[in-house]
PDB file of N, CA and C in Angstrom:
ATOM      1  N   UNK A   1     -88.648-140.432-115.973  1.00  0.00           N
ATOM      2  CA  UNK A   1     -87.863-139.469-115.216  1.00  0.00           C
ATOM      3  C   UNK A   1     -86.812-140.217-114.399  1.00  0.00           C
ATOM      4  N   UNK A   2     -85.718-139.518-114.176  1.00  0.00           N
ATOM      5  CA  UNK A   2     -84.593-140.072-113.434  1.00  0.00           C
ATOM      6  C   UNK A   2     -84.227-139.056-112.352  1.00  0.00           C
ATOM      7  N   UNK A   3     -84.042-139.533-111.131  1.00  0.00           N
ATOM      8  CA  UNK A   3     -83.778-138.637-110.011  1.00  0.00           C
ATOM      9  C   UNK A   3     -82.433-138.930-109.370  1.00  0.00           C
ATOM     10  N   UNK A   4     -81.756-137.864-108.983  1.00  0.00           N
ATOM     11  CA  UNK A   4     -80.541-137.968-108.171  1.00  0.00           C
ATOM     12  C   UNK A   4     -80.852-137.270-106.848  1.00  0.00           C
ATOM     13  N   UNK A   5     -80.693-138.016-105.746  1.00  0.00           N
ATOM     14  CA  UNK A   5     -80.928-137.487-104.405  1.00  0.00           C
ATOM     15  C   UNK A   5     -79.586-137.435-103.692  1.00  0.00           C
ATOM     16  N   UNK A   6     -79.234-136.274-103.184  1.00  0.00           N
ATOM     17  CA  UNK A   6     -77.946-136.107-102.524  1.00  0.00           C
ATOM     18  C   UNK A   6     -78.170-135.622-101.098  1.00  0.00           C
ATOM     19  N   UNK A   7     -77.727-136.457-100.145  1.00  0.00           N
ATOM     20  CA  UNK A   7     -77.815-136.086 -98.736  1.00  0.00           C
ATOM     21  C   UNK A   7     -76.596-135.228 -98.408  1.00  0.00           C
ATOM     22  N   UNK A   8     -76.852-134.062 -97.816  1.00  0.00           N
ATOM     23  CA  UNK A   8     -75.755-133.163 -97.467  1.00  0.00           C
ATOM     24  C   UNK A   8     -75.899-132.714 -96.019  1.00  0.00           C
ATOM     25  N   UNK A   9     -74.765-132.713 -95.326  1.00  0.00           N
ATOM     26  CA  UNK A   9     -74.717-132.180 -93.963  1.00  0.00           C
ATOM     27  C   UNK A   9     -73.837-130.943 -94.005  1.00  0.00           C
ATOM     28  N   UNK A  10     -74.348-129.859 -93.442  1.00  0.00           N
ATOM     29  CA  UNK A  10     -73.613-128.602 -93.490  1.00  0.00           C
ATOM     30  C   UNK A  10     -73.629-127.925 -92.125  1.00  0.00           C
ATOM     31  N   UNK A  11     -72.697-127.015 -91.939  1.00  0.00           N
ATOM     32  CA  UNK A  11     -72.577-126.250 -90.705  1.00  0.00           C
ATOM     33  C   UNK A  11     -73.783-125.317 -90.607  1.00  0.00           C
ATOM     34  N   UNK A  12     -74.673-125.608 -89.678  1.00  0.00           N
ATOM     35  CA  UNK A  12     -75.914-124.827 -89.585  1.00  0.00           C
ATOM     36  C   UNK A  12     -75.652-123.362 -89.233  1.00  0.00           C
ATOM     37  N   UNK A  13     -74.508-123.068 -88.630  1.00  0.00           N
ATOM     38  CA  UNK A  13     -74.195-121.668 -88.328  1.00  0.00           C
ATOM     39  C   UNK A  13     -73.840-120.895 -89.601  1.00  0.00           C
ATOM     40  N   UNK A  14     -73.610-121.632 -90.708  1.00  0.00           N
ATOM     41  CA  UNK A  14     -73.278-121.006 -91.991  1.00  0.00           C
ATOM     42  C   UNK A  14     -74.392-121.228 -93.022  1.00  0.00           C
ATOM     43  N   UNK A  15     -75.585-121.506 -92.529  1.00  0.00           N
ATOM     44  CA  UNK A  15     -76.729-121.806 -93.400  1.00  0.00           C
ATOM     45  C   UNK A  15     -76.946-120.724 -94.459  1.00  0.00           C
ATOM     46  N   UNK A  16     -76.937-119.466 -94.046  1.00  0.00           N
ATOM     47  CA  UNK A  16     -77.174-118.380 -95.002  1.00  0.00           C
ATOM     48  C   UNK A  16     -76.100-118.347 -96.084  1.00  0.00           C
ATOM     49  N   UNK A  17     -74.846-118.591 -95.701  1.00  0.00           N
ATOM     50  CA  UNK A  17     -73.756-118.633 -96.682  1.00  0.00           C
ATOM     51  C   UNK A  17     -73.930-119.813 -97.638  1.00  0.00           C
ATOM     52  N   UNK A  18     -74.359-120.940 -97.084  1.00  0.00           N
ATOM     53  CA  UNK A  18     -74.592-122.156 -97.869  1.00  0.00           C
ATOM     54  C   UNK A  18     -75.604-121.870 -98.985  1.00  0.00           C
ATOM     55  N   UNK A  19     -76.718-121.239 -98.617  1.00  0.00           N
ATOM     56  CA  UNK A  19     -77.746-120.940 -99.615  1.00  0.00           C
ATOM     57  C   UNK A  19     -77.338-119.789-100.536  1.00  0.00           C
ATOM     58  N   UNK A  20     -76.548-118.854-100.029  1.00  0.00           N
ATOM     59  CA  UNK A  20     -76.045-117.774-100.888  1.00  0.00           C
ATOM     60  C   UNK A  20     -75.144-118.361-101.974  1.00  0.00           C
ATOM     61  N   UNK A  21     -74.330-119.362-101.607  1.00  0.00           N
ATOM     62  CA  UNK A  21     -73.491-120.014-102.614  1.00  0.00           C
ATOM     63  C   UNK A  21     -74.385-120.693-103.654  1.00  0.00           C
ATOM     64  N   UNK A  22     -75.407-121.411-103.189  1.00  0.00           N
ATOM     65  CA  UNK A  22     -76.323-122.082-104.121  1.00  0.00           C
ATOM     66  C   UNK A  22     -76.953-121.058-105.069  1.00  0.00           C
ATOM     67  N   UNK A  23     -77.347-119.911-104.540  1.00  0.00           N
ATOM     68  CA  UNK A  23     -77.910-118.858-105.397  1.00  0.00           C
ATOM     69  C   UNK A  23     -76.882-118.354-106.406  1.00  0.00           C
ATOM     70  N   UNK A  24     -75.617-118.291-106.000  1.00  0.00           N
ATOM     71  CA  UNK A  24     -74.571-117.763-106.886  1.00  0.00           C
ATOM     72  C   UNK A  24     -74.270-118.690-108.062  1.00  0.00           C
ATOM     73  N   UNK A  25     -74.612-119.973-107.930  1.00  0.00           N
ATOM     74  CA  UNK A  25     -74.365-120.930-109.024  1.00  0.00           C
ATOM     75  C   UNK A  25     -75.667-121.337-109.716  1.00  0.00           C
ATOM     76  N   UNK A  26     -76.718-120.566-109.487  1.00  0.00           N
ATOM     77  CA  UNK A  26     -78.037-120.871-110.057  1.00  0.00           C
ATOM     78  C   UNK A  26     -77.984-121.031-111.582  1.00  0.00           C
ATOM     79  N   UNK A  27     -77.277-120.138-112.285  1.00  0.00           N
ATOM     80  CA  UNK A  27     -77.196-120.238-113.747  1.00  0.00           C
ATOM     81  C   UNK A  27     -76.463-121.502-114.178  1.00  0.00           C
ATOM     82  N   UNK A  28     -75.405-121.869-113.438  1.00  0.00           N
ATOM     83  CA  UNK A  28     -74.694-123.118-113.731  1.00  0.00           C
ATOM     84  C   UNK A  28     -75.626-124.309-113.529  1.00  0.00           C
ATOM     85  N   UNK A  29     -76.411-124.271-112.471  1.00  0.00           N
ATOM     86  CA  UNK A  29     -77.343-125.365-112.196  1.00  0.00           C
ATOM     87  C   UNK A  29     -78.395-125.473-113.296  1.00  0.00           C
ATOM     88  N   UNK A  30     -78.899-124.334-113.761  1.00  0.00           N
ATOM     89  CA  UNK A  30     -79.900-124.347-114.832  1.00  0.00           C
ATOM     90  C   UNK A  30     -79.340-124.965-116.103  1.00  0.00           C
ATOM     91  N   UNK A  31     -78.047-124.767-116.349  1.00  0.00           N
ATOM     92  CA  UNK A  31     -77.412-125.271-117.570  1.00  0.00           C
ATOM     93  C   UNK A  31     -77.153-126.776-117.534  1.00  0.00           C
ATOM     94  N   UNK A  32     -77.386-127.425-116.408  1.00  0.00           N
ATOM     95  CA  UNK A  32     -77.107-128.858-116.277  1.00  0.00           C
ATOM     96  C   UNK A  32     -78.108-129.741-117.009  1.00  0.00           C
ATOM     97  N   UNK A  33     -79.240-129.183-117.377  1.00  0.00           N
ATOM     98  CA  UNK A  33     -80.243-129.980-118.065  1.00  0.00           C
ATOM     99  C   UNK A  33     -81.226-130.670-117.140  1.00  0.00           C
ATOM    100  N   UNK A  34     -81.200-130.322-115.861  1.00  0.00           N
ATOM    101  CA  UNK A  34     -82.165-130.902-114.924  1.00  0.00           C
ATOM    102  C   UNK A  34     -83.536-130.284-115.169  1.00  0.00           C
ATOM    103  N   UNK A  35     -84.577-131.083-115.016  1.00  0.00           N
ATOM    104  CA  UNK A  35     -85.947-130.586-115.130  1.00  0.00           C
ATOM    105  C   UNK A  35     -86.284-129.694-113.931  1.00  0.00           C
ATOM    106  N   UNK A  36     -85.781-130.098-112.757  1.00  0.00           N
ATOM    107  CA  UNK A  36     -85.984-129.321-111.536  1.00  0.00           C
ATOM    108  C   UNK A  36     -84.941-129.733-110.509  1.00  0.00           C
ATOM    109  N   UNK A  37     -84.685-128.822-109.574  1.00  0.00           N
ATOM    110  CA  UNK A  37     -83.782-129.098-108.459  1.00  0.00           C
ATOM    111  C   UNK A  37     -84.425-128.496-107.218  1.00  0.00           C
ATOM    112  N   UNK A  38     -84.549-129.312-106.173  1.00  0.00           N
ATOM    113  CA  UNK A  38     -85.109-128.864-104.906  1.00  0.00           C
ATOM    114  C   UNK A  38     -84.143-129.213-103.788  1.00  0.00           C
ATOM    115  N   UNK A  39     -84.084-128.366-102.765  1.00  0.00           N
ATOM    116  CA  UNK A  39     -83.352-128.681-101.543  1.00  0.00           C
ATOM    117  C   UNK A  39     -84.386-128.764-100.429  1.00  0.00           C
ATOM    118  N   UNK A  40     -84.366-129.877 -99.694  1.00  0.00           N
ATOM    119  CA  UNK A  40     -85.289-130.096 -98.588  1.00  0.00           C
ATOM    120  C   UNK A  40     -84.462-130.240 -97.318  1.00  0.00           C
ATOM    121  N   UNK A  41     -84.652-129.321 -96.374  1.00  0.00           N
ATOM    122  CA  UNK A  41     -83.959-129.436 -95.092  1.00  0.00           C
ATOM    123  C   UNK A  41     -84.751-130.391 -94.218  1.00  0.00           C
ATOM    124  N   UNK A  42     -84.086-131.459 -93.766  1.00  0.00           N
ATOM    125  CA  UNK A  42     -84.770-132.469 -92.961  1.00  0.00           C
ATOM    126  C   UNK A  42     -84.463-132.326 -91.475  1.00  0.00           C
ATOM    127  N   UNK A  43     -83.361-131.714 -91.159  1.00  0.00           N
ATOM    128  CA  UNK A  43     -82.950-131.407 -89.791  1.00  0.00           C
ATOM    129  C   UNK A  43     -82.044-130.189 -89.860  1.00  0.00           C
ATOM    130  N   UNK A  44     -81.741-129.623 -88.710  1.00  0.00           N
ATOM    131  CA  UNK A  44     -80.802-128.504 -88.693  1.00  0.00           C
ATOM    132  C   UNK A  44     -79.451-128.985 -89.220  1.00  0.00           C
ATOM    133  N   UNK A  45     -78.989-128.374 -90.296  1.00  0.00           N
ATOM    134  CA  UNK A  45     -77.701-128.727 -90.879  1.00  0.00           C
ATOM    135  C   UNK A  45     -77.715-129.984 -91.727  1.00  0.00           C
ATOM    136  N   UNK A  46     -78.888-130.467 -92.093  1.00  0.00           N
ATOM    137  CA  UNK A  46     -78.994-131.679 -92.906  1.00  0.00           C
ATOM    138  C   UNK A  46     -80.071-131.483 -93.972  1.00  0.00           C
ATOM    139  N   UNK A  47     -79.718-131.772 -95.215  1.00  0.00           N
ATOM    140  CA  UNK A  47     -80.673-131.580 -96.304  1.00  0.00           C
ATOM    141  C   UNK A  47     -80.515-132.657 -97.366  1.00  0.00           C
ATOM    142  N   UNK A  48     -81.519-132.755 -98.194  1.00  0.00           N
ATOM    143  CA  UNK A  48     -81.478-133.582 -99.393  1.00  0.00           C
ATOM    144  C   UNK A  48     -81.675-132.660-100.584  1.00  0.00           C
ATOM    145  N   UNK A  49     -80.825-132.817-101.585  1.00  0.00           N
ATOM    146  CA  UNK A  49     -81.025-132.135-102.853  1.00  0.00           C
ATOM    147  C   UNK A  49     -81.633-133.152-103.798  1.00  0.00           C
ATOM    148  N   UNK A  50     -82.732-132.805-104.419  1.00  0.00           N
ATOM    149  CA  UNK A  50     -83.444-133.701-105.322  1.00  0.00           C
ATOM    150  C   UNK A  50     -83.411-133.074-106.710  1.00  0.00           C
ATOM    151  N   UNK A  51     -82.727-133.738-107.622  1.00  0.00           N
ATOM    152  CA  UNK A  51     -82.613-133.242-108.995  1.00  0.00           C
ATOM    153  C   UNK A  51     -83.311-134.223-109.924  1.00  0.00           C
ATOM    154  N   UNK A  52     -84.216-133.714-110.747  1.00  0.00           N
ATOM    155  CA  UNK A  52     -84.961-134.539-111.704  1.00  0.00           C
ATOM    156  C   UNK A  52     -84.400-134.320-113.102  1.00  0.00           C
ATOM    157  N   UNK A  53     -84.115-135.419-113.771  1.00  0.00           N
ATOM    158  CA  UNK A  53     -83.605-135.394-115.144  1.00  0.00           C
ATOM    159  C   UNK A  53     -84.537-136.212-116.027  1.00  0.00           C
ATOM    160  N   UNK A  54     -84.504-135.949-117.306  1.00  0.00           N
ATOM    161  CA  UNK A  54     -85.308-136.710-118.262  1.00  0.00           C
ATOM    162  C   UNK A  54     -84.849-138.168-118.322  1.00  0.00           C
ATOM    163  N   UNK A  55     -83.523-138.387-118.194  1.00  0.00           N
ATOM    164  CA  UNK A  55     -82.983-139.747-118.327  1.00  0.00           C
ATOM    165  C   UNK A  55     -81.697-139.893-117.522  1.00  0.00           C
ATOM    166  N   UNK A  56     -81.263-141.135-117.340  1.00  0.00           N
ATOM    167  CA  UNK A  56     -79.983-141.416-116.687  1.00  0.00           C
ATOM    168  C   UNK A  56     -78.845-140.780-117.471  1.00  0.00           C
ATOM    169  N   UNK A  57     -78.946-140.814-118.778  1.00  0.00           N
ATOM    170  CA  UNK A  57     -77.901-140.227-119.622  1.00  0.00           C
ATOM    171  C   UNK A  57     -77.743-138.733-119.330  1.00  0.00           C
ATOM    172  N   UNK A  58     -78.863-138.033-119.174  1.00  0.00           N
ATOM    173  CA  UNK A  58     -78.803-136.603-118.849  1.00  0.00           C
ATOM    174  C   UNK A  58     -78.165-136.381-117.478  1.00  0.00           C
ATOM    175  N   UNK A  59     -78.523-137.223-116.508  1.00  0.00           N
ATOM    176  CA  UNK A  59     -77.941-137.110-115.168  1.00  0.00           C
ATOM    177  C   UNK A  59     -76.443-137.384-115.215  1.00  0.00           C
ATOM    178  N   UNK A  60     -76.048-138.404-115.969  1.00  0.00           N
ATOM    179  CA  UNK A  60     -74.623-138.738-116.089  1.00  0.00           C
ATOM    180  C   UNK A  60     -73.847-137.612-116.761  1.00  0.00           C
ATOM    181  N   UNK A  61     -74.452-137.000-117.773  1.00  0.00           N
ATOM    182  CA  UNK A  61     -73.790-135.903-118.487  1.00  0.00           C
ATOM    183  C   UNK A  61     -73.559-134.708-117.551  1.00  0.00           C
ATOM    184  N   UNK A  62     -74.472-134.493-116.615  1.00  0.00           N
ATOM    185  CA  UNK A  62     -74.354-133.378-115.670  1.00  0.00           C
ATOM    186  C   UNK A  62     -73.359-133.671-114.547  1.00  0.00           C
ATOM    187  N   UNK A  63     -73.014-134.937-114.367  1.00  0.00           N
ATOM    188  CA  UNK A  63     -72.180-135.365-113.245  1.00  0.00           C
ATOM    189  C   UNK A  63     -70.920-134.553-112.988  1.00  0.00           C
ATOM    190  N   UNK A  64     -70.066-134.334-113.994  1.00  0.00           N
ATOM    191  CA  UNK A  64     -68.832-133.578-113.733  1.00  0.00           C
ATOM    192  C   UNK A  64     -69.085-132.152-113.229  1.00  0.00           C
ATOM    193  N   UNK A  65     -70.081-131.488-113.788  1.00  0.00           N
ATOM    194  CA  UNK A  65     -70.395-130.131-113.338  1.00  0.00           C
ATOM    195  C   UNK A  65     -70.980-130.141-111.924  1.00  0.00           C
ATOM    196  N   UNK A  66     -71.792-131.162-111.623  1.00  0.00           N
ATOM    197  CA  UNK A  66     -72.361-131.286-110.277  1.00  0.00           C
ATOM    198  C   UNK A  66     -71.232-131.445-109.266  1.00  0.00           C
ATOM    199  N   UNK A  67     -70.254-132.288-109.583  1.00  0.00           N
ATOM    200  CA  UNK A  67     -69.125-132.491-108.667  1.00  0.00           C
ATOM    201  C   UNK A  67     -68.354-131.192-108.454  1.00  0.00           C
ATOM    202  N   UNK A  68     -68.196-130.416-109.504  1.00  0.00           N
ATOM    203  CA  UNK A  68     -67.500-129.129-109.387  1.00  0.00           C
ATOM    204  C   UNK A  68     -68.269-128.179-108.470  1.00  0.00           C
ATOM    205  N   UNK A  69     -69.581-128.117-108.640  1.00  0.00           N
ATOM    206  CA  UNK A  69     -70.411-127.249-107.805  1.00  0.00           C
ATOM    207  C   UNK A  69     -70.379-127.716-106.353  1.00  0.00           C
ATOM    208  N   UNK A  70     -70.484-129.031-106.136  1.00  0.00           N
ATOM    209  CA  UNK A  70     -70.417-129.562-104.772  1.00  0.00           C
ATOM    210  C   UNK A  70     -69.057-129.277-104.149  1.00  0.00           C
ATOM    211  N   UNK A  71     -68.004-129.289-104.966  1.00  0.00           N
ATOM    212  CA  UNK A  71     -66.675-128.953-104.465  1.00  0.00           C
ATOM    213  C   UNK A  71     -66.633-127.545-103.897  1.00  0.00           C
ATOM    214  N   UNK A  72     -67.340-126.627-104.525  1.00  0.00           N
ATOM    215  CA  UNK A  72     -67.420-125.260-104.014  1.00  0.00           C
ATOM    216  C   UNK A  72     -68.200-125.160-102.722  1.00  0.00           C
ATOM    217  N   UNK A  73     -69.056-126.153-102.461  1.00  0.00           N
ATOM    218  CA  UNK A  73     -69.846-126.159-101.230  1.00  0.00           C
ATOM    219  C   UNK A  73     -69.105-126.835-100.082  1.00  0.00           C
ATOM    220  N   UNK A  74     -67.955-127.432-100.364  1.00  0.00           N
ATOM    221  CA  UNK A  74     -67.210-128.183 -99.349  1.00  0.00           C
ATOM    222  C   UNK A  74     -66.919-127.343 -98.112  1.00  0.00           C
ATOM    223  N   UNK A  75     -66.703-126.055 -98.300  1.00  0.00           N
ATOM    224  CA  UNK A  75     -66.393-125.175 -97.170  1.00  0.00           C
ATOM    225  C   UNK A  75     -67.525-125.109 -96.147  1.00  0.00           C
ATOM    226  N   UNK A  76     -68.735-125.463 -96.544  1.00  0.00           N
ATOM    227  CA  UNK A  76     -69.884-125.414 -95.647  1.00  0.00           C
ATOM    228  C   UNK A  76     -70.267-126.792 -95.103  1.00  0.00           C
ATOM    229  N   UNK A  77     -69.753-127.852 -95.709  1.00  0.00           N
ATOM    230  CA  UNK A  77     -70.172-129.211 -95.368  1.00  0.00           C
ATOM    231  C   UNK A  77     -69.415-129.755 -94.160  1.00  0.00           C
ATOM    232  N   UNK A  78     -70.120-130.572 -93.392  1.00  0.00           N
ATOM    233  CA  UNK A  78     -69.513-131.218 -92.231  1.00  0.00           C
ATOM    234  C   UNK A  78     -69.283-132.703 -92.483  1.00  0.00           C
ATOM    235  N   UNK A  79     -69.698-133.189 -93.646  1.00  0.00           N
ATOM    236  CA  UNK A  79     -69.493-134.584 -94.055  1.00  0.00           C
ATOM    237  C   UNK A  79     -69.573-134.626 -95.577  1.00  0.00           C
ATOM    238  N   UNK A  80     -68.949-135.628 -96.187  1.00  0.00           N
ATOM    239  CA  UNK A  80     -69.047-135.739 -97.649  1.00  0.00           C
ATOM    240  C   UNK A  80     -70.499-135.976 -98.080  1.00  0.00           C
ATOM    241  N   UNK A  81     -70.902-135.434 -99.233  1.00  0.00           N
ATOM    242  CA  UNK A  81     -72.263-135.686 -99.725  1.00  0.00           C
ATOM    243  C   UNK A  81     -72.432-137.158-100.090  1.00  0.00           C
ATOM    244  N   UNK A  82     -73.647-137.658 -99.909  1.00  0.00           N
ATOM    245  CA  UNK A  82     -73.975-139.047-100.243  1.00  0.00           C
ATOM    246  C   UNK A  82     -75.061-139.031-101.312  1.00  0.00           C
ATOM    247  N   UNK A  83     -74.726-139.521-102.502  1.00  0.00           N
ATOM    248  CA  UNK A  83     -75.685-139.492-103.610  1.00  0.00           C
ATOM    249  C   UNK A  83     -76.283-140.870-103.869  1.00  0.00           C
ATOM    250  N   UNK A  84     -77.559-140.868-104.200  1.00  0.00           N
ATOM    251  CA  UNK A  84     -78.287-142.049-104.661  1.00  0.00           C
ATOM    252  C   UNK A  84     -79.084-141.606-105.875  1.00  0.00           C
ATOM    253  N   UNK A  85     -79.377-142.533-106.759  1.00  0.00           N
ATOM    254  CA  UNK A  85     -80.128-142.153-107.952  1.00  0.00           C
ATOM    255  C   UNK A  85     -80.900-143.332-108.503  1.00  0.00           C
ATOM    256  N   UNK A  86     -81.910-143.021-109.318  1.00  0.00           N
ATOM    257  CA  UNK A  86     -82.677-144.082-109.940  1.00  0.00           C
ATOM    258  C   UNK A  86     -83.867-143.571-110.731  1.00  0.00           C
ATOM    259  N   UNK A  87     -84.467-144.509-111.459  1.00  0.00           N
ATOM    260  CA  UNK A  87     -85.655-144.230-112.272  1.00  0.00           C
ATOM    261  C   UNK A  87     -86.891-144.159-111.384  1.00  0.00           C
ATOM    262  N   UNK A  88     -87.855-143.380-111.806  1.00  0.00           N
ATOM    263  CA  UNK A  88     -89.146-143.354-111.134  1.00  0.00           C
ATOM    264  C   UNK A  88     -89.834-144.686-111.425  1.00  0.00           C
ATOM    265  N   UNK A  89     -90.301-145.350-110.369  1.00  0.00           N
ATOM    266  CA  UNK A  89     -90.978-146.636-110.545  1.00  0.00           C
ATOM    267  C   UNK A  89     -92.464-146.569-110.202  1.00  0.00           C
ATOM    268  N   UNK A  90     -92.883-145.477-109.579  1.00  0.00           N
ATOM    269  CA  UNK A  90     -94.295-145.277-109.252  1.00  0.00           C
ATOM    270  C   UNK A  90     -94.510-143.802-109.015  1.00  0.00           C
ATOM    271  N   UNK A  91     -95.659-143.301-109.390  1.00  0.00           N
ATOM    272  CA  UNK A  91     -95.996-141.910-109.101  1.00  0.00           C
ATOM    273  C   UNK A  91     -97.493-141.748-108.962  1.00  0.00           C
ATOM    274  N   UNK A  92     -97.905-140.632-108.393  1.00  0.00           N
ATOM    275  CA  UNK A  92     -99.314-140.369-108.159  1.00  0.00           C
ATOM    276  C   UNK A  92     -99.704-139.074-108.824  1.00  0.00           C
TER     277      UNK A  92
END
């Protein structure tokens, strides 16, 4: 498995709009080939999106569409998204 983790900071006063946008692109997200996508809020206005892919190649193939979707979220963000990614090296 290959994971892409994206740290996002957003305007907490627009939280409902932020998630409504995510819901509106749900079908686009499903078409990316990700095994799963989760959003974890770690603080008010700060979250991590965790996307699991079968391989790096699948994650790379989804990249352009992910950037387009994140571009639509720019109106809610207070800082540019920060992405990290890698292979699973241990699991339980």
